[in-house]
PDB file of C-alpha atoms and ligand atoms in Angstrom:
ATOM      1  CA  UNK T   1       1.266-150.306-234.360  1.00 95.00           C
ATOM      2  CA  UNK T   2       3.056-152.004-231.461  1.00 98.00           C
ATOM      3  CA  UNK T   3       1.334-152.342-228.127  1.00 98.00           C
ATOM      4  CA  UNK T   4       2.069-153.592-224.637  1.00 98.00           C
ATOM      5  CA  UNK T   5      -0.481-155.571-222.674  1.00 98.00           C
ATOM      6  CA  UNK T   6       0.203-155.222-219.016  1.00 96.00           C
ATOM      7  CA  UNK T   7      -1.175-156.721-215.820  1.00 94.00           C
ATOM      8  CA  UNK T   8      -0.616-159.255-213.034  1.00 93.00           C
ATOM      9  CA  UNK T   9      -0.394-163.007-213.665  1.00 89.00           C
ATOM     10  CA  UNK T  10      -3.885-164.329-214.358  1.00 86.00           C
ATOM     11  CA  UNK T  11      -5.220-160.940-215.485  1.00 91.00           C
ATOM     12  CA  UNK T  12      -6.068-162.271-218.936  1.00 92.00           C
ATOM     13  CA  UNK T  13      -3.104-160.867-220.909  1.00 95.00           C
ATOM     14  CA  UNK T  14      -2.652-164.066-222.905  1.00 94.00           C
ATOM     15  CA  UNK T  15      -6.347-164.470-223.715  1.00 94.00           C
ATOM     16  CA  UNK T  16      -6.739-160.868-224.822  1.00 97.00           C
ATOM     17  CA  UNK T  17      -3.457-160.817-226.759  1.00 97.00           C
ATOM     18  CA  UNK T  18      -4.505-163.857-228.715  1.00 97.00           C
ATOM     19  CA  UNK T  19      -7.817-162.275-229.571  1.00 97.00           C
ATOM     20  CA  UNK T  20      -6.269-158.962-230.632  1.00 96.00           C
ATOM     21  CA  UNK T  21      -3.568-160.683-232.670  1.00 98.00           C
ATOM     22  CA  UNK T  22      -6.199-162.551-234.669  1.00 97.00           C
ATOM     23  CA  UNK T  23      -8.553-159.637-235.105  1.00 97.00           C
ATOM     24  CA  UNK T  24      -5.934-157.054-236.083  1.00 97.00           C
ATOM     25  CA  UNK T  25      -3.398-159.371-237.726  1.00 97.00           C
ATOM     26  CA  UNK T  26      -0.744-158.671-235.146  1.00 98.00           C
ATOM     27  CA  UNK T  27       1.980-160.869-233.681  1.00 98.00           C
ATOM     28  CA  UNK T  28       1.624-161.990-230.045  1.00 98.00           C
ATOM     29  CA  UNK T  29       5.048-161.937-228.453  1.00 98.00           C
ATOM     30  CA  UNK T  30       4.573-163.784-225.167  1.00 97.00           C
ATOM     31  CA  UNK T  31       7.893-163.971-223.336  1.00 97.00           C
ATOM     32  CA  UNK T  32       6.437-166.559-220.928  1.00 96.00           C
ATOM     33  CA  UNK T  33       5.510-168.795-223.895  1.00 96.00           C
ATOM     34  CA  UNK T  34       8.975-168.383-225.389  1.00 96.00           C
ATOM     35  CA  UNK T  35      10.578-169.337-222.091  1.00 97.00           C
ATOM     36  CA  UNK T  36       8.300-172.352-221.543  1.00 95.00           C
ATOM     37  CA  UNK T  37       9.210-173.520-225.048  1.00 96.00           C
ATOM     38  CA  UNK T  38      12.911-173.395-224.132  1.00 96.00           C
ATOM     39  CA  UNK T  39      12.162-175.511-221.047  1.00 96.00           C
ATOM     40  CA  UNK T  40      10.013-178.035-222.926  1.00 95.00           C
ATOM     41  CA  UNK T  41      12.654-178.422-225.619  1.00 97.00           C
ATOM     42  CA  UNK T  42      15.349-178.940-222.984  1.00 97.00           C
ATOM     43  CA  UNK T  43      17.661-176.287-224.444  1.00 96.00           C
ATOM     44  CA  UNK T  44      20.610-174.856-222.506  1.00 95.00           C
ATOM     45  CA  UNK T  45      18.619-171.731-221.726  1.00 94.00           C
ATOM     46  CA  UNK T  46      15.668-173.918-220.724  1.00 96.00           C
ATOM     47  CA  UNK T  47      17.783-175.751-218.185  1.00 96.00           C
ATOM     48  CA  UNK T  48      19.118-172.487-216.819  1.00 95.00           C
ATOM     49  CA  UNK T  49      15.723-170.888-216.320  1.00 96.00           C
ATOM     50  CA  UNK T  50      13.377-173.657-215.202  1.00 95.00           C
ATOM     51  CA  UNK T  51      14.110-173.254-211.488  1.00 95.00           C
ATOM     52  CA  UNK T  52      13.714-169.458-211.714  1.00 96.00           C
ATOM     53  CA  UNK T  53      10.310-169.776-213.367  1.00 95.00           C
ATOM     54  CA  UNK T  54       9.216-172.384-210.873  1.00 91.00           C
ATOM     55  CA  UNK T  55      10.085-170.046-208.030  1.00 92.00           C
ATOM     56  CA  UNK T  56       7.870-167.325-209.479  1.00 93.00           C
ATOM     57  CA  UNK T  57      10.884-165.043-209.971  1.00 95.00           C
ATOM     58  CA  UNK T  58      12.030-163.244-213.109  1.00 97.00           C
ATOM     59  CA  UNK T  59      14.413-164.686-215.663  1.00 97.00           C
ATOM     60  CA  UNK T  60      17.486-162.531-216.352  1.00 97.00           C
ATOM     61  CA  UNK T  61      16.908-159.394-218.393  1.00 98.00           C
ATOM     62  CA  UNK T  62      19.609-160.415-220.870  1.00 97.00           C
ATOM     63  CA  UNK T  63      18.033-163.761-221.741  1.00 97.00           C
ATOM     64  CA  UNK T  64      14.617-162.230-222.322  1.00 98.00           C
ATOM     65  CA  UNK T  65      16.056-159.273-224.221  1.00 98.00           C
ATOM     66  CA  UNK T  66      17.786-161.622-226.665  1.00 97.00           C
ATOM     67  CA  UNK T  67      14.495-163.422-227.266  1.00 96.00           C
ATOM     68  CA  UNK T  68      12.522-160.277-227.971  1.00 98.00           C
ATOM     69  CA  UNK T  69      15.215-158.708-230.155  1.00 98.00           C
ATOM     70  CA  UNK T  70      14.876-161.643-232.548  1.00 97.00           C
ATOM     71  CA  UNK T  71      11.248-160.685-233.096  1.00 98.00           C
ATOM     72  CA  UNK T  72      11.682-156.908-233.099  1.00 98.00           C
ATOM     73  CA  UNK T  73      14.470-157.130-235.676  1.00 98.00           C
ATOM     74  CA  UNK T  74      12.393-159.325-237.995  1.00 98.00           C
ATOM     75  CA  UNK T  75      10.776-157.075-240.607  1.00 97.00           C
ATOM     76  CA  UNK T  76       7.906-159.564-240.897  1.00 97.00           C
ATOM     77  CA  UNK T  77       6.656-158.372-237.504  1.00 98.00           C
ATOM     78  CA  UNK T  78       7.519-154.725-237.894  1.00 97.00           C
ATOM     79  CA  UNK T  79       5.011-152.441-236.166  1.00 97.00           C
ATOM     80  CA  UNK T  80       2.537-155.238-235.460  1.00 97.00           C
ATOM     81  CA  UNK T  81       3.771-156.677-232.172  1.00 98.00           C
ATOM     82  CA  UNK T  82       1.771-157.217-229.000  1.00 98.00           C
ATOM     83  CA  UNK T  83       4.179-157.425-226.075  1.00 98.00           C
ATOM     84  CA  UNK T  84       2.548-159.890-223.701  1.00 98.00           C
ATOM     85  CA  UNK T  85       4.588-160.241-220.501  1.00 97.00           C
ATOM     86  CA  UNK T  86       7.321-157.764-221.404  1.00 98.00           C
ATOM     87  CA  UNK T  87       8.457-155.453-219.862  1.00 98.00           C
ATOM     88  CA  UNK T  88       8.375-156.751-216.307  1.00 98.00           C
ATOM     89  CA  UNK T  89      10.690-154.245-214.642  1.00 98.00           C
ATOM     90  CA  UNK T  90      11.920-150.723-215.274  1.00 98.00           C
ATOM     91  CA  UNK T  91      15.176-151.824-216.909  1.00 98.00           C
ATOM     92  CA  UNK T  92      13.173-153.920-219.378  1.00 98.00           C
ATOM     93  CA  UNK T  93      10.873-150.976-220.140  1.00 98.00           C
ATOM     94  CA  UNK T  94      13.886-148.832-221.010  1.00 98.00           C
ATOM     95  CA  UNK T  95      15.471-151.678-222.937  1.00 98.00           C
ATOM     96  CA  UNK T  96      12.282-152.085-224.948  1.00 98.00           C
ATOM     97  CA  UNK T  97      12.360-148.403-225.905  1.00 98.00           C
ATOM     98  CA  UNK T  98      15.994-148.715-226.959  1.00 98.00           C
ATOM     99  CA  UNK T  99      15.421-151.853-228.994  1.00 98.00           C
ATOM    100  CA  UNK T 100      12.371-150.421-230.731  1.00 98.00           C
ATOM    101  CA  UNK T 101      14.308-147.258-231.447  1.00 98.00           C
ATOM    102  CA  UNK T 102      17.147-149.289-232.939  1.00 98.00           C
ATOM    103  CA  UNK T 103      14.692-150.837-235.411  1.00 98.00           C
ATOM    104  CA  UNK T 104      12.768-147.607-236.044  1.00 97.00           C
ATOM    105  CA  UNK T 105       9.665-148.526-234.148  1.00 98.00           C
ATOM    106  CA  UNK T 106       7.829-147.443-231.035  1.00 96.00           C
ATOM    107  CA  UNK T 107       5.031-148.333-228.642  1.00 98.00           C
ATOM    108  CA  UNK T 108       1.736-146.802-229.512  1.00 97.00           C
ATOM    109  CA  UNK T 109      -0.246-147.795-226.427  1.00 97.00           C
ATOM    110  CA  UNK T 110       0.014-149.692-223.149  1.00 98.00           C
ATOM    111  CA  UNK T 111      -3.143-151.495-222.043  1.00 98.00           C
ATOM    112  CA  UNK T 112      -3.245-152.328-218.381  1.00 97.00           C
ATOM    113  CA  UNK T 113      -5.705-154.972-217.229  1.00 97.00           C
ATOM    114  CA  UNK T 114      -6.724-154.169-213.694  1.00 94.00           C
ATOM    115  CA  UNK T 115      -7.897-157.088-211.517  1.00 92.00           C
ATOM    116  CA  UNK T 116      -8.158-157.913-207.824  1.00 89.00           C
ATOM    117  CA  UNK T 117      -6.032-160.550-206.119  1.00 84.00           C
ATOM    118  CA  UNK T 118      -9.197-162.585-205.424  1.00 86.00           C
ATOM    119  CA  UNK T 119     -10.017-162.787-209.134  1.00 89.00           C
ATOM    120  CA  UNK T 120      -6.428-163.685-209.971  1.00 85.00           C
ATOM    121  CA  UNK T 121      -6.434-166.585-207.524  1.00 81.00           C
ATOM    122  CA  UNK T 122      -9.703-167.846-208.970  1.00 84.00           C
ATOM    123  CA  UNK T 123      -8.490-167.591-212.581  1.00 83.00           C
ATOM    124  CA  UNK T 124      -5.161-169.234-211.882  1.00 79.00           C
ATOM    125  CA  UNK T 125      -6.836-172.133-210.162  1.00 79.00           C
ATOM    126  CA  UNK T 126      -9.171-172.538-213.170  1.00 83.00           C
ATOM    127  CA  UNK T 127      -6.229-172.343-215.567  1.00 79.00           C
ATOM    128  CA  UNK T 128      -4.289-174.881-213.523  1.00 75.00           C
ATOM    129  CA  UNK T 129      -6.782-177.600-214.375  1.00 75.00           C
ATOM    130  CA  UNK T 130      -6.789-176.703-218.076  1.00 78.00           C
ATOM    131  CA  UNK T 131      -3.221-175.811-219.044  1.00 74.00           C
ATOM    132  CA  UNK T 132      -1.176-177.779-216.530  1.00 70.00           C
ATOM    133  CA  UNK T 133       1.515-175.131-216.252  1.00 69.00           C
ATOM    134  CA  UNK T 134       4.135-176.070-213.709  1.00 72.00           C
ATOM    135  CA  UNK T 135       4.217-172.566-212.270  1.00 75.00           C
ATOM    136  CA  UNK T 136       0.444-172.387-211.710  1.00 71.00           C
ATOM    137  CA  UNK T 137       0.253-174.004-208.292  1.00 78.00           C
ATOM    138  CA  UNK T 138      -1.089-171.772-205.554  1.00 78.00           C
ATOM    139  CA  UNK T 139       2.198-171.113-203.742  1.00 83.00           C
ATOM    140  CA  UNK T 140       4.060-170.149-206.927  1.00 85.00           C
ATOM    141  CA  UNK T 141       1.109-168.129-208.162  1.00 83.00           C
ATOM    142  CA  UNK T 142       1.264-166.042-204.988  1.00 84.00           C
ATOM    143  CA  UNK T 143       5.016-165.536-205.463  1.00 90.00           C
ATOM    144  CA  UNK T 144       4.454-164.465-209.055  1.00 91.00           C
ATOM    145  CA  UNK T 145       1.880-161.991-207.850  1.00 90.00           C
ATOM    146  CA  UNK T 146       4.344-160.638-205.270  1.00 92.00           C
ATOM    147  CA  UNK T 147       7.003-160.290-207.987  1.00 94.00           C
ATOM    148  CA  UNK T 148       4.459-158.373-210.035  1.00 95.00           C
ATOM    149  CA  UNK T 149       3.552-156.031-207.175  1.00 93.00           C
ATOM    150  CA  UNK T 150       7.140-155.342-206.180  1.00 96.00           C
ATOM    151  CA  UNK T 151       9.008-155.259-209.477  1.00 96.00           C
ATOM    152  CA  UNK T 152       6.574-155.027-212.371  1.00 95.00           C
ATOM    153  CA  UNK T 153       3.825-152.660-211.270  1.00 93.00           C
ATOM    154  CA  UNK T 154       6.210-149.640-210.894  1.00 94.00           C
ATOM    155  CA  UNK T 155       6.585-149.751-214.679  1.00 97.00           C
ATOM    156  CA  UNK T 156       3.048-148.355-214.890  1.00 96.00           C
ATOM    157  CA  UNK T 157       4.309-144.960-213.705  1.00 97.00           C
ATOM    158  CA  UNK T 158       6.878-144.968-216.505  1.00 97.00           C
ATOM    159  CA  UNK T 159       4.179-145.401-219.152  1.00 98.00           C
ATOM    160  CA  UNK T 160       1.825-143.006-217.425  1.00 97.00           C
ATOM    161  CA  UNK T 161       4.449-140.280-217.708  1.00 97.00           C
ATOM    162  CA  UNK T 162       4.875-141.053-221.388  1.00 97.00           C
ATOM    163  CA  UNK T 163       1.105-140.713-221.787  1.00 97.00           C
ATOM    164  CA  UNK T 164       0.737-144.187-223.225  1.00 97.00           C
ATOM    165  CA  UNK T 165      -1.301-145.857-220.512  1.00 97.00           C
ATOM    166  CA  UNK T 166      -4.924-146.992-220.800  1.00 97.00           C
ATOM    167  CA  UNK T 167      -6.396-148.820-217.835  1.00 96.00           C
ATOM    168  CA  UNK T 168      -9.016-151.461-218.534  1.00 97.00           C
ATOM    169  CA  UNK T 169     -11.300-153.094-216.011  1.00 96.00           C
ATOM    170  CA  UNK T 170     -10.105-156.696-216.154  1.00 94.00           C
ATOM    171  CA  UNK T 171     -12.956-157.883-213.918  1.00 94.00           C
ATOM    172  CA  UNK T 172     -15.411-157.679-216.828  1.00 95.00           C
ATOM    173  CA  UNK T 173     -16.206-160.663-219.034  1.00 93.00           C
ATOM    174  CA  UNK T 174     -13.743-161.746-221.717  1.00 94.00           C
ATOM    175  CA  UNK T 175     -16.122-160.507-224.429  1.00 96.00           C
ATOM    176  CA  UNK T 176     -16.610-157.123-222.799  1.00 97.00           C
ATOM    177  CA  UNK T 177     -12.852-156.671-222.480  1.00 97.00           C
ATOM    178  CA  UNK T 178     -12.345-157.803-226.084  1.00 96.00           C
ATOM    179  CA  UNK T 179     -14.780-155.141-227.202  1.00 97.00           C
ATOM    180  CA  UNK T 180     -13.242-152.398-225.103  1.00 97.00           C
ATOM    181  CA  UNK T 181      -9.745-153.167-226.393  1.00 97.00           C
ATOM    182  CA  UNK T 182     -10.944-153.418-229.997  1.00 96.00           C
ATOM    183  CA  UNK T 183     -12.611-150.019-229.733  1.00 96.00           C
ATOM    184  CA  UNK T 184      -9.425-148.488-228.360  1.00 96.00           C
ATOM    185  CA  UNK T 185      -7.254-149.992-231.093  1.00 95.00           C
ATOM    186  CA  UNK T 186      -9.684-149.055-233.845  1.00 95.00           C
ATOM    187  CA  UNK T 187      -9.773-145.473-232.624  1.00 93.00           C
ATOM    188  CA  UNK T 188      -5.990-145.019-232.816  1.00 87.00           C
TER     189      UNK T 188
HETATM  190  P1  AMP A 201       3.903-165.525-218.061  1.00 61.09           P
HETATM  191  O1  AMP A 201       3.543-166.621-218.997  1.00 61.09           O
HETATM  192  O2  AMP A 201       3.948-164.179-218.723  1.00 61.09           O
HETATM  193  O3  AMP A 201       3.039-165.513-216.827  1.00 61.09           O
HETATM  194  O4  AMP A 201       5.407-165.785-217.563  1.00 61.09           O
HETATM  195  C1  AMP A 201       5.742-166.955-216.846  1.00 61.09           C
HETATM  196  C2  AMP A 201       7.094-166.777-216.181  1.00 61.09           C
HETATM  197  O5  AMP A 201       8.115-166.570-217.171  1.00 61.09           O
HETATM  198  C3  AMP A 201       7.217-165.587-215.250  1.00 61.09           C
HETATM  199  O6  AMP A 201       6.726-165.870-213.949  1.00 61.09           O
HETATM  200  C4  AMP A 201       8.729-165.350-215.254  1.00 61.09           C
HETATM  201  O7  AMP A 201       9.408-166.288-214.440  1.00 61.09           O
HETATM  202  C5  AMP A 201       9.092-165.648-216.704  1.00 61.09           C
HETATM  203  N1  AMP A 201       9.008-164.429-217.542  1.00 61.09           N
HETATM  204  C6  AMP A 201       8.073-164.143-218.489  1.00 61.09           C
HETATM  205  N2  AMP A 201       8.297-162.952-219.038  1.00 61.09           N
HETATM  206  C7  AMP A 201       9.407-162.457-218.435  1.00 61.09           C
HETATM  207  C8  AMP A 201      10.139-161.242-218.550  1.00 61.09           C
HETATM  208  N3  AMP A 201       9.760-160.270-219.386  1.00 61.09           N
HETATM  209  N4  AMP A 201      11.236-161.087-217.748  1.00 61.09           N
HETATM  210  C9  AMP A 201      11.622-162.035-216.896  1.00 61.09           C
HETATM  211  N5  AMP A 201      10.977-163.197-216.717  1.00 61.09           N
HETATM  212  C10 AMP A 201       9.866-163.405-217.482  1.00 61.09           C
END
């Protein structure tokens, strides 16, 4: 089964994806991680995207689509992908459907982690001291949240219409959320 984990920056998508990937032997496809790797390795793409990421904006759809197609087309990951951070706009949501279709796959469920802006600010400031991500300073974090509100959150309607959406209370503890997600996945 392929699933999408959805939510604003700091909602806990990465933490939960990691947990699910280990528990259910799935592959965590984090587009943010892929992009940070390009930057850290100083590749051509990395050079092109570092300023975009550090402004809290979205990297071009084409660049991200190429990255995810490499995973989707790899039979090793077939039907066991967790999309963490993709899609982030409506065009990406449609592109994801097309790509999955091309490789005879589909999305089984979309898990949305719901959290307040207050909690997000708190979590990002905690993460800042641990992970030292360049785009985790307060000003960029607020921009990333604005990008989410304006561009990413409308995608929820798309999945709601397709009857794929499950909303999870992301304010609960990590363990409680783990359990809730595990129960959902096990019941499918
Ligand atoms: P994340 O680690 O998911 O919070 O992503 C960090 C940053 O990478 C985002 O703020 C965007 O600039 C970029 N990014 C990650 N995923 C995508 C995507 N699907 N489309 C465009 N940009 C993305």
